[in-house]
């Protein structure tokens, strides 16, 4: 029976730090960015962890650097999806580009799926041993082993992922300094904290955790909005519009590029300046045929009157003149 995995919307609100922590703890790796998993090898081993023996690990390349090597990894992953009758579509062309948003979204889906299988438990899975069969697997394990001791101290201290969280840096540093001062024993023995001071520390830690959770939810909310805008800009009906190009320029700009908004506005202004002369020319071209048509009508009327006058006999002309004379027309002079 086909299994159509419907990942809950809440899975897409998992933050980058939680995704990285989950990958590194499950596979004994040391990734620092989600987009480092763009090669597809990490996804293959995650599927191997929840479905042992299902993934041919000897076909997985952890040393993939070129796009064609990455595509081979995603082919292995797609074969596993087909065997398990998973209908999730893999956006290979976007993932191999290493875009943070696309890779984060796919890894969020992967975490939601893995958590849904046996509660995410990998039991006695040995990622290092399974990775030895992969190309570049031993090197990846060695790199992780050499970098892990240097990152333990950094990982033990909480990080504020959102930019808004910077306002809590001073509070966190003060708390850390107070903890260090209190932890220094005067006589070489273990530190002794007064009950009131320990309670105050626990309260500050709780408040900081709540603040971090709130900031992460706010960050994820705006990230989801940006993702919706990106999907809208990729619609074939509007993706070639200039304003959409300006929006994409802002979306994909680097964090330290402060002039991107001005550049996007300049793109739109320049296009408007180029269109204004073209609009004037079109208006002139529309007005010219109207004047030419009126002139042609006047010329045709004069030619018709002259032709009619020439075809009349002298008696008809006299008769017409007398009719006008008798009619009392103000045009007739006596």
Tab-separated table of N, CA, C and O in Angstrom, residues 66-175:
chain	number	residue	atom	x	y	z
A	66	UNK	N	31.181	18.014	-7.264
A	66	UNK	CA	30.575	18.449	-8.521
A	66	UNK	C	29.100	18.090	-8.547
A	66	UNK	O	28.645	17.182	-7.839
A	67	UNK	N	28.363	18.816	-9.383
A	67	UNK	CA	26.921	18.617	-9.428
A	67	UNK	C	26.555	17.211	-9.895
A	67	UNK	O	25.601	16.619	-9.380
A	68	UNK	N	27.290	16.674	-10.851
A	68	UNK	CA	26.945	15.338	-11.339
A	68	UNK	C	27.158	14.285	-10.253
A	68	UNK	O	26.454	13.270	-10.215
A	69	UNK	N	28.140	14.510	-9.346
A	69	UNK	CA	28.335	13.585	-8.234
A	69	UNK	C	27.199	13.703	-7.222
A	69	UNK	O	26.735	12.695	-6.661
A	70	UNK	N	26.737	14.918	-7.000
A	70	UNK	CA	25.613	15.119	-6.086
A	70	UNK	C	24.343	14.487	-6.646
A	70	UNK	O	23.542	13.894	-5.906
A	71	UNK	N	24.150	14.620	-7.949
A	71	UNK	CA	22.954	14.051	-8.585
A	71	UNK	C	22.925	12.537	-8.395
A	71	UNK	O	21.848	11.944	-8.193
A	72	UNK	N	24.086	11.897	-8.435
A	72	UNK	CA	24.135	10.451	-8.206
A	72	UNK	C	23.652	10.094	-6.802
A	72	UNK	O	22.944	9.089	-6.606
A	73	UNK	N	24.010	10.916	-5.811
A	73	UNK	CA	23.524	10.672	-4.450
A	73	UNK	C	22.007	10.798	-4.378
A	73	UNK	O	21.332	10.002	-3.716
A	74	UNK	N	21.465	11.813	-5.068
A	74	UNK	CA	20.012	12.004	-5.031
A	74	UNK	C	19.287	10.900	-5.804
A	74	UNK	O	18.126	10.597	-5.505
A	75	UNK	N	19.963	10.302	-6.780
A	75	UNK	CA	19.363	9.149	-7.462
A	75	UNK	C	19.239	7.970	-6.502
A	75	UNK	O	18.222	7.252	-6.509
A	76	UNK	N	20.257	7.773	-5.675
A	76	UNK	CA	20.185	6.721	-4.656
A	76	UNK	C	19.039	6.997	-3.692
A	76	UNK	O	18.259	6.101	-3.332
A	77	UNK	N	18.919	8.267	-3.276
A	77	UNK	CA	17.842	8.640	-2.363
A	77	UNK	C	16.470	8.436	-3.002
A	77	UNK	O	15.532	7.946	-2.356
A	78	UNK	N	16.347	8.791	-4.285
A	78	UNK	CA	15.066	8.620	-4.976
A	78	UNK	C	14.710	7.143	-5.096
A	78	UNK	O	13.530	6.770	-4.970
A	79	UNK	N	15.706	6.285	-5.318
A	79	UNK	CA	15.437	4.843	-5.378
A	79	UNK	C	14.913	4.328	-4.041
A	79	UNK	O	14.005	3.483	-4.006
A	80	UNK	N	15.465	4.851	-2.957
A	80	UNK	CA	14.981	4.456	-1.629
A	80	UNK	C	13.546	4.924	-1.425
A	80	UNK	O	12.698	4.185	-0.907
A	81	UNK	N	13.255	6.168	-1.837
A	81	UNK	CA	11.886	6.680	-1.739
A	81	UNK	C	10.924	5.783	-2.526
A	81	UNK	O	9.814	5.495	-2.069
A	82	UNK	N	11.360	5.361	-3.705
A	82	UNK	CA	10.493	4.510	-4.537
A	82	UNK	C	10.243	3.157	-3.869
A	82	UNK	O	9.120	2.637	-3.915
A	83	UNK	N	11.289	2.594	-3.256
A	83	UNK	CA	11.119	1.311	-2.587
A	83	UNK	C	10.154	1.428	-1.408
A	83	UNK	O	9.355	0.520	-1.158
A	84	UNK	N	10.250	2.545	-0.690
A	84	UNK	CA	9.384	2.748	0.471
A	84	UNK	C	8.041	3.368	0.089
A	84	UNK	O	7.207	3.616	0.952
A	85	UNK	N	7.865	3.639	-1.220
A	85	UNK	CA	6.630	4.248	-1.744
A	85	UNK	C	6.345	5.602	-1.102
A	85	UNK	O	5.227	5.927	-0.741
A	86	UNK	N	7.402	6.380	-0.977
A	86	UNK	CA	7.298	7.756	-0.482
A	86	UNK	C	7.141	8.680	-1.687
A	86	UNK	O	7.947	8.623	-2.620
A	87	UNK	N	6.130	9.501	-1.672
A	87	UNK	CA	5.819	10.344	-2.833
A	87	UNK	C	6.408	11.745	-2.731
A	87	UNK	O	6.065	12.602	-3.534
A	88	UNK	N	7.257	11.996	-1.774
A	88	UNK	CA	7.880	13.319	-1.629
A	88	UNK	C	8.734	13.626	-2.859
A	88	UNK	O	9.603	12.842	-3.255
A	89	UNK	N	8.492	14.787	-3.473
A	89	UNK	CA	9.267	15.198	-4.651
A	89	UNK	C	10.572	15.849	-4.203
A	89	UNK	O	10.586	16.713	-3.329
A	90	UNK	N	11.676	15.446	-4.811
A	90	UNK	CA	12.996	15.988	-4.468
A	90	UNK	C	13.381	17.032	-5.501
A	90	UNK	O	13.529	16.721	-6.688
A	91	UNK	N	13.544	18.278	-5.060
A	91	UNK	CA	13.947	19.375	-5.955
A	91	UNK	C	15.475	19.351	-6.105
A	91	UNK	O	16.190	20.175	-5.522
A	92	UNK	N	15.973	18.417	-6.902
A	92	UNK	CA	17.416	18.199	-7.008
A	92	UNK	C	18.133	19.439	-7.538
A	92	UNK	O	19.168	19.857	-7.004
A	93	UNK	N	17.577	20.055	-8.574
A	93	UNK	CA	18.244	21.206	-9.197
A	93	UNK	C	18.397	22.374	-8.231
A	93	UNK	O	19.349	23.154	-8.339
A	94	UNK	N	17.475	22.497	-7.296
A	94	UNK	CA	17.581	23.586	-6.320
A	94	UNK	C	18.506	23.207	-5.167
A	94	UNK	O	19.261	24.043	-4.666
A	95	UNK	N	18.437	21.960	-4.741
A	95	UNK	CA	19.227	21.540	-3.583
A	95	UNK	C	20.719	21.575	-3.884
A	95	UNK	O	21.520	22.009	-3.048
A	96	UNK	N	21.121	21.135	-5.071
A	96	UNK	CA	22.551	21.067	-5.383
A	96	UNK	C	23.168	22.452	-5.553
A	96	UNK	O	24.399	22.581	-5.564
A	97	UNK	N	22.330	23.483	-5.680
A	97	UNK	CA	22.854	24.854	-5.761
A	97	UNK	C	23.312	25.357	-4.400
A	97	UNK	O	23.990	26.383	-4.307
A	98	UNK	N	22.939	24.641	-3.338
A	98	UNK	CA	23.378	25.026	-1.999
A	98	UNK	C	22.635	26.203	-1.419
A	98	UNK	O	23.152	26.882	-0.520
A	99	UNK	N	21.409	26.445	-1.890
A	99	UNK	CA	20.628	27.561	-1.342
A	99	UNK	C	20.149	27.216	0.064
A	99	UNK	O	19.581	26.146	0.291
A	100	UNK	N	20.351	28.107	1.019
A	100	UNK	CA	19.984	27.800	2.412
A	100	UNK	C	18.499	27.490	2.588
A	100	UNK	O	18.138	26.561	3.312
A	101	UNK	N	17.626	28.262	1.954
A	101	UNK	CA	16.190	28.084	2.161
A	101	UNK	C	15.721	26.722	1.663
A	101	UNK	O	14.973	26.015	2.358
A	102	UNK	N	16.146	26.349	0.462
A	102	UNK	CA	15.703	25.075	-0.109
A	102	UNK	C	16.219	23.890	0.701
A	102	UNK	O	15.484	22.933	0.968
A	103	UNK	N	17.482	23.952	1.107
A	103	UNK	CA	18.055	22.850	1.874
A	103	UNK	C	17.459	22.764	3.276
A	103	UNK	O	17.238	21.662	3.792
A	104	UNK	N	17.173	23.917	3.880
A	104	UNK	CA	16.536	23.895	5.197
A	104	UNK	C	15.154	23.271	5.111
A	104	UNK	O	14.771	22.439	5.946
A	105	UNK	N	14.396	23.652	4.098
A	105	UNK	CA	13.038	23.122	3.956
A	105	UNK	C	13.068	21.598	3.764
A	105	UNK	O	12.258	20.876	4.367
A	106	UNK	N	13.990	21.103	2.964
A	106	UNK	CA	14.052	19.660	2.729
A	106	UNK	C	14.507	18.921	3.990
A	106	UNK	O	13.994	17.837	4.313
A	107	UNK	N	15.474	19.493	4.721
A	107	UNK	CA	15.930	18.849	5.946
A	107	UNK	C	14.840	18.892	7.012
A	107	UNK	O	14.753	17.975	7.850
A	108	UNK	N	14.001	19.916	7.025
A	108	UNK	CA	12.863	19.947	7.941
A	108	UNK	C	11.907	18.795	7.621
A	108	UNK	O	11.376	18.142	8.524
A	109	UNK	N	11.695	18.564	6.331
A	109	UNK	CA	10.838	17.437	5.950
A	109	UNK	C	11.491	16.124	6.374
A	109	UNK	O	10.810	15.214	6.878
A	110	UNK	N	12.800	15.992	6.167
A	110	UNK	CA	13.501	14.770	6.548
A	110	UNK	C	13.367	14.504	8.042
A	110	UNK	O	13.130	13.363	8.462
A	111	UNK	N	13.501	15.540	8.855
A	111	UNK	CA	13.378	15.352	10.302
A	111	UNK	C	11.955	14.928	10.665
A	111	UNK	O	11.746	14.041	11.500
A	112	UNK	N	10.968	15.570	10.022
A	112	UNK	CA	9.588	15.192	10.299
A	112	UNK	C	9.322	13.739	9.927
A	112	UNK	O	8.629	13.025	10.655
A	113	UNK	N	9.896	13.297	8.808
A	113	UNK	CA	9.695	11.906	8.389
A	113	UNK	C	10.398	10.942	9.342
A	113	UNK	O	9.815	9.945	9.782
A	114	UNK	N	11.667	11.229	9.652
A	114	UNK	CA	12.424	10.335	10.527
A	114	UNK	C	11.786	10.240	11.910
A	114	UNK	O	11.780	9.168	12.522
A	115	UNK	N	11.251	11.353	12.405
A	115	UNK	CA	10.579	11.323	13.707
A	115	UNK	C	9.303	10.486	13.666
A	115	UNK	O	8.876	9.948	14.687
A	116	UNK	N	8.700	10.412	12.474
A	116	UNK	CA	7.459	9.646	12.360
A	116	UNK	C	7.698	8.143	12.265
A	116	UNK	O	6.767	7.359	12.390
A	117	UNK	N	8.950	7.744	12.024
A	117	UNK	CA	9.299	6.322	11.929
A	117	UNK	C	9.913	5.882	13.255
A	117	UNK	O	11.014	6.320	13.609
A	118	UNK	N	9.212	5.068	13.997
A	118	UNK	CA	9.688	4.564	15.291
A	118	UNK	C	10.053	5.691	16.250
A	118	UNK	O	10.979	5.551	17.066
A	119	UNK	N	9.358	6.811	16.110
A	119	UNK	CA	9.633	7.933	17.002
A	119	UNK	C	11.000	8.538	16.819
A	119	UNK	O	11.519	9.229	17.698
A	120	UNK	N	11.634	8.286	15.646
A	120	UNK	CA	12.957	8.836	15.382
A	120	UNK	C	14.086	8.066	16.036
A	120	UNK	O	15.242	8.477	15.977
A	121	UNK	N	13.782	6.932	16.677
A	121	UNK	CA	14.817	6.152	17.350
A	121	UNK	C	15.612	5.340	16.336
A	121	UNK	O	15.041	4.671	15.473
A	122	UNK	N	16.933	5.396	16.444
A	122	UNK	CA	17.812	4.645	15.545
A	122	UNK	C	18.398	3.408	16.214
A	122	UNK	O	19.216	2.711	15.623
A	123	UNK	N	18.017	3.181	17.483
A	123	UNK	CA	18.441	1.986	18.230
A	123	UNK	C	19.958	1.856	18.242
A	123	UNK	O	20.666	2.746	18.687
A	124	UNK	N	20.484	0.752	17.728
A	124	UNK	CA	21.930	0.499	17.815
A	124	UNK	C	22.642	0.884	16.523
A	124	UNK	O	23.611	0.232	16.136
A	125	UNK	N	22.160	1.903	15.848
A	125	UNK	CA	22.756	2.300	14.572
A	125	UNK	C	24.137	2.895	14.809
A	125	UNK	O	24.329	3.774	15.667
A	126	UNK	N	25.103	2.431	14.040
A	126	UNK	CA	26.478	2.922	14.133
A	126	UNK	C	26.795	3.711	12.861
A	126	UNK	O	27.145	3.134	11.828
A	127	UNK	N	26.673	5.040	12.895
A	127	UNK	CA	26.864	5.835	11.665
A	127	UNK	C	28.299	5.785	11.146
A	127	UNK	O	28.512	5.815	9.936
A	128	UNK	N	29.279	5.707	12.046
A	128	UNK	CA	30.670	5.676	11.593
A	128	UNK	C	30.968	4.392	10.829
A	128	UNK	O	31.630	4.408	9.784
A	129	UNK	N	30.470	3.288	11.347
A	129	UNK	CA	30.709	2.010	10.689
A	129	UNK	C	30.007	1.937	9.333
A	129	UNK	O	30.585	1.472	8.343
A	130	UNK	N	28.779	2.433	9.269
A	130	UNK	CA	28.034	2.408	8.004
A	130	UNK	C	28.661	3.355	6.983
A	130	UNK	O	28.597	3.116	5.779
A	131	UNK	N	29.272	4.417	7.458
A	131	UNK	CA	29.844	5.409	6.549
A	131	UNK	C	31.165	4.932	5.947
A	131	UNK	O	31.633	5.517	4.960
A	132	UNK	N	31.769	3.937	6.528
A	132	UNK	CA	33.045	3.444	5.992
A	132	UNK	C	32.898	2.870	4.590
A	132	UNK	O	33.849	2.858	3.812
A	133	UNK	N	31.704	2.387	4.260
A	133	UNK	CA	31.490	1.821	2.920
A	133	UNK	C	31.321	2.903	1.859
A	133	UNK	O	31.371	2.608	0.660
A	134	UNK	N	31.131	4.133	2.273
A	134	UNK	CA	30.886	5.229	1.323
A	134	UNK	C	32.203	5.801	0.817
A	134	UNK	O	33.230	5.754	1.509
A	135	UNK	N	32.143	6.375	-0.353
A	135	UNK	CA	33.285	7.108	-0.874
A	135	UNK	C	33.429	8.408	-0.088
A	135	UNK	O	32.499	9.201	0.008
A	136	UNK	N	34.599	8.616	0.493
A	136	UNK	CA	34.823	9.810	1.315
A	136	UNK	C	34.218	9.710	2.695
A	136	UNK	O	34.254	10.686	3.456
A	137	UNK	N	33.666	8.551	3.052
A	137	UNK	CA	33.036	8.400	4.360
A	137	UNK	C	34.037	8.425	5.499
A	137	UNK	O	33.796	9.042	6.541
A	138	UNK	N	35.182	7.767	5.320
A	138	UNK	CA	36.193	7.749	6.370
A	138	UNK	C	36.746	9.152	6.624
A	138	UNK	O	36.972	9.544	7.769
A	139	UNK	N	36.945	9.902	5.549
A	139	UNK	CA	37.461	11.265	5.697
A	139	UNK	C	36.465	12.143	6.439
A	139	UNK	O	36.836	12.966	7.288
A	140	UNK	N	35.178	11.959	6.129
A	140	UNK	CA	34.150	12.737	6.824
A	140	UNK	C	34.108	12.397	8.304
A	140	UNK	O	33.956	13.276	9.159
A	141	UNK	N	34.286	11.123	8.647
A	141	UNK	CA	34.298	10.706	10.049
A	141	UNK	C	35.520	11.254	10.770
A	141	UNK	O	35.437	11.716	11.911
A	142	UNK	N	36.687	11.215	10.100
A	142	UNK	CA	37.900	11.748	10.714
A	142	UNK	C	37.790	13.255	10.939
A	142	UNK	O	38.200	13.767	11.982
A	143	UNK	N	37.244	13.947	9.961
A	143	UNK	CA	37.078	15.392	10.082
A	143	UNK	C	36.159	15.731	11.235
A	143	UNK	O	36.409	16.659	11.997
A	144	UNK	N	35.095	14.950	11.384
A	144	UNK	CA	34.165	15.185	12.479
A	144	UNK	C	34.820	14.901	13.816
A	144	UNK	O	34.630	15.628	14.785
A	145	UNK	N	35.645	13.837	13.885
A	145	UNK	CA	36.300	13.469	15.141
A	145	UNK	C	37.319	14.511	15.575
A	145	UNK	O	37.475	14.795	16.763
A	146	UNK	N	38.029	15.120	14.609
A	146	UNK	CA	39.050	16.112	14.952
A	146	UNK	C	38.447	17.452	15.332
A	146	UNK	O	38.989	18.178	16.152
A	147	UNK	N	37.282	17.771	14.771
A	147	UNK	CA	36.662	19.071	15.038
A	147	UNK	C	35.742	19.032	16.245
A	147	UNK	O	35.450	20.063	16.836
A	148	UNK	N	35.297	17.839	16.658
A	148	UNK	CA	34.298	17.763	17.705
A	148	UNK	C	34.814	18.254	19.053
A	148	UNK	O	34.108	18.969	19.747
A	149	UNK	N	36.052	17.906	19.496
A	149	UNK	CA	36.505	18.409	20.795
A	149	UNK	C	36.540	19.913	20.879
A	149	UNK	O	36.256	20.492	21.918
A	150	UNK	N	36.882	20.570	19.774
A	150	UNK	CA	36.978	22.027	19.792
A	150	UNK	C	35.629	22.700	19.815
A	150	UNK	O	35.523	23.877	20.116
A	151	UNK	N	34.580	21.945	19.497
A	151	UNK	CA	33.248	22.549	19.456
A	151	UNK	C	32.397	22.193	20.647
A	151	UNK	O	31.278	22.667	20.759
A	152	UNK	N	32.909	21.325	21.548
A	152	UNK	CA	32.095	20.933	22.688
A	152	UNK	C	31.813	22.110	23.601
A	152	UNK	O	30.700	22.300	24.084
A	153	UNK	N	32.872	22.923	23.866
A	153	UNK	CA	32.675	24.070	24.746
A	153	UNK	C	31.714	25.071	24.151
A	153	UNK	O	30.891	25.656	24.848
A	154	UNK	N	31.816	25.275	22.824
A	154	UNK	CA	30.916	26.230	22.171
A	154	UNK	C	29.499	25.707	22.157
A	154	UNK	O	28.543	26.462	22.278
A	155	UNK	N	29.330	24.384	21.999
A	155	UNK	CA	27.985	23.818	21.923
A	155	UNK	C	27.308	23.808	23.272
A	155	UNK	O	26.077	23.750	23.361
A	156	UNK	N	28.076	23.863	24.392
A	156	UNK	CA	27.475	23.818	25.713
A	156	UNK	C	26.847	25.129	26.104
A	156	UNK	O	26.136	25.204	27.106
A	157	UNK	N	27.101	26.187	25.337
A	157	UNK	CA	26.539	27.497	25.649
A	157	UNK	C	25.481	27.835	24.621
A	157	UNK	O	25.702	27.684	23.434
A	158	UNK	N	24.298	28.288	25.048
A	158	UNK	CA	23.210	28.533	24.092
A	158	UNK	C	23.519	29.672	23.166
A	158	UNK	O	24.192	30.629	23.531
A	159	UNK	N	23.022	29.548	21.920
A	159	UNK	CA	23.198	30.586	20.905
A	159	UNK	C	21.861	31.184	20.553
A	159	UNK	O	20.847	30.507	20.533
A	160	UNK	N	21.879	32.476	20.229
A	160	UNK	CA	20.672	33.145	19.765
A	160	UNK	C	20.741	33.242	18.267
A	160	UNK	O	21.481	34.049	17.719
A	161	UNK	N	19.997	32.405	17.556
A	161	UNK	CA	20.055	32.383	16.092
A	161	UNK	C	19.519	33.640	15.458
A	161	UNK	O	20.086	34.171	14.532
A	162	UNK	N	18.365	34.199	15.883
A	162	UNK	CA	17.802	35.353	15.191
A	162	UNK	C	18.626	36.592	15.431
A	162	UNK	O	19.298	36.731	16.459
A	163	UNK	N	18.552	37.512	14.503
A	163	UNK	CA	19.228	38.795	14.656
A	163	UNK	C	18.638	39.555	15.830
A	163	UNK	O	19.313	40.318	16.500
A	164	UNK	N	17.350	39.391	16.132
A	164	UNK	CA	16.699	40.107	17.217
A	164	UNK	C	17.267	39.677	18.553
A	164	UNK	O	17.158	40.394	19.535
A	165	UNK	N	17.849	38.475	18.621
A	165	UNK	CA	18.338	37.964	19.877
A	165	UNK	C	19.583	38.666	20.369
A	165	UNK	O	20.044	38.379	21.466
A	166	UNK	N	20.157	39.571	19.618
A	166	UNK	CA	21.364	40.248	20.035
A	166	UNK	C	21.139	41.098	21.276
A	166	UNK	O	22.068	41.383	22.020
A	167	UNK	N	19.900	41.506	21.487
A	167	UNK	CA	19.637	42.350	22.642
A	167	UNK	C	19.781	41.571	23.946
A	167	UNK	O	19.849	42.156	25.021
A	168	UNK	N	19.815	40.231	23.868
A	168	UNK	CA	19.970	39.412	25.062
A	168	UNK	C	21.423	39.033	25.317
A	168	UNK	O	21.719	38.353	26.299
A	169	UNK	N	22.344	39.414	24.400
A	169	UNK	CA	23.736	39.028	24.554
A	169	UNK	C	24.320	39.562	25.858
A	169	UNK	O	25.042	38.854	26.572
A	170	UNK	N	24.020	40.830	26.172
A	170	UNK	CA	24.576	41.424	27.383
A	170	UNK	C	24.079	40.694	28.623
A	170	UNK	O	24.840	40.426	29.563
A	171	UNK	N	22.812	40.343	28.630
A	171	UNK	CA	22.247	39.628	29.773
A	171	UNK	C	22.889	38.267	29.941
A	171	UNK	O	23.212	37.832	31.047
A	172	UNK	N	23.071	37.554	28.795
A	172	UNK	CA	23.675	36.227	28.861
A	172	UNK	C	25.124	36.315	29.343
A	172	UNK	O	25.573	35.509	30.162
A	173	UNK	N	25.874	37.309	28.857
A	173	UNK	CA	27.264	37.453	29.273
A	173	UNK	C	27.359	37.796	30.753
A	173	UNK	O	28.239	37.296	31.467
A	174	UNK	N	26.460	38.648	31.237
A	174	UNK	CA	26.458	38.972	32.656
A	174	UNK	C	26.191	37.738	33.499
A	174	UNK	O	26.813	37.515	34.535
A	175	UNK	N	25.224	36.931	33.027
A	175	UNK	CA	24.907	35.702	33.739
A	175	UNK	C	26.103	34.752	33.744
A	175	UNK	O	26.409	34.129	34.771
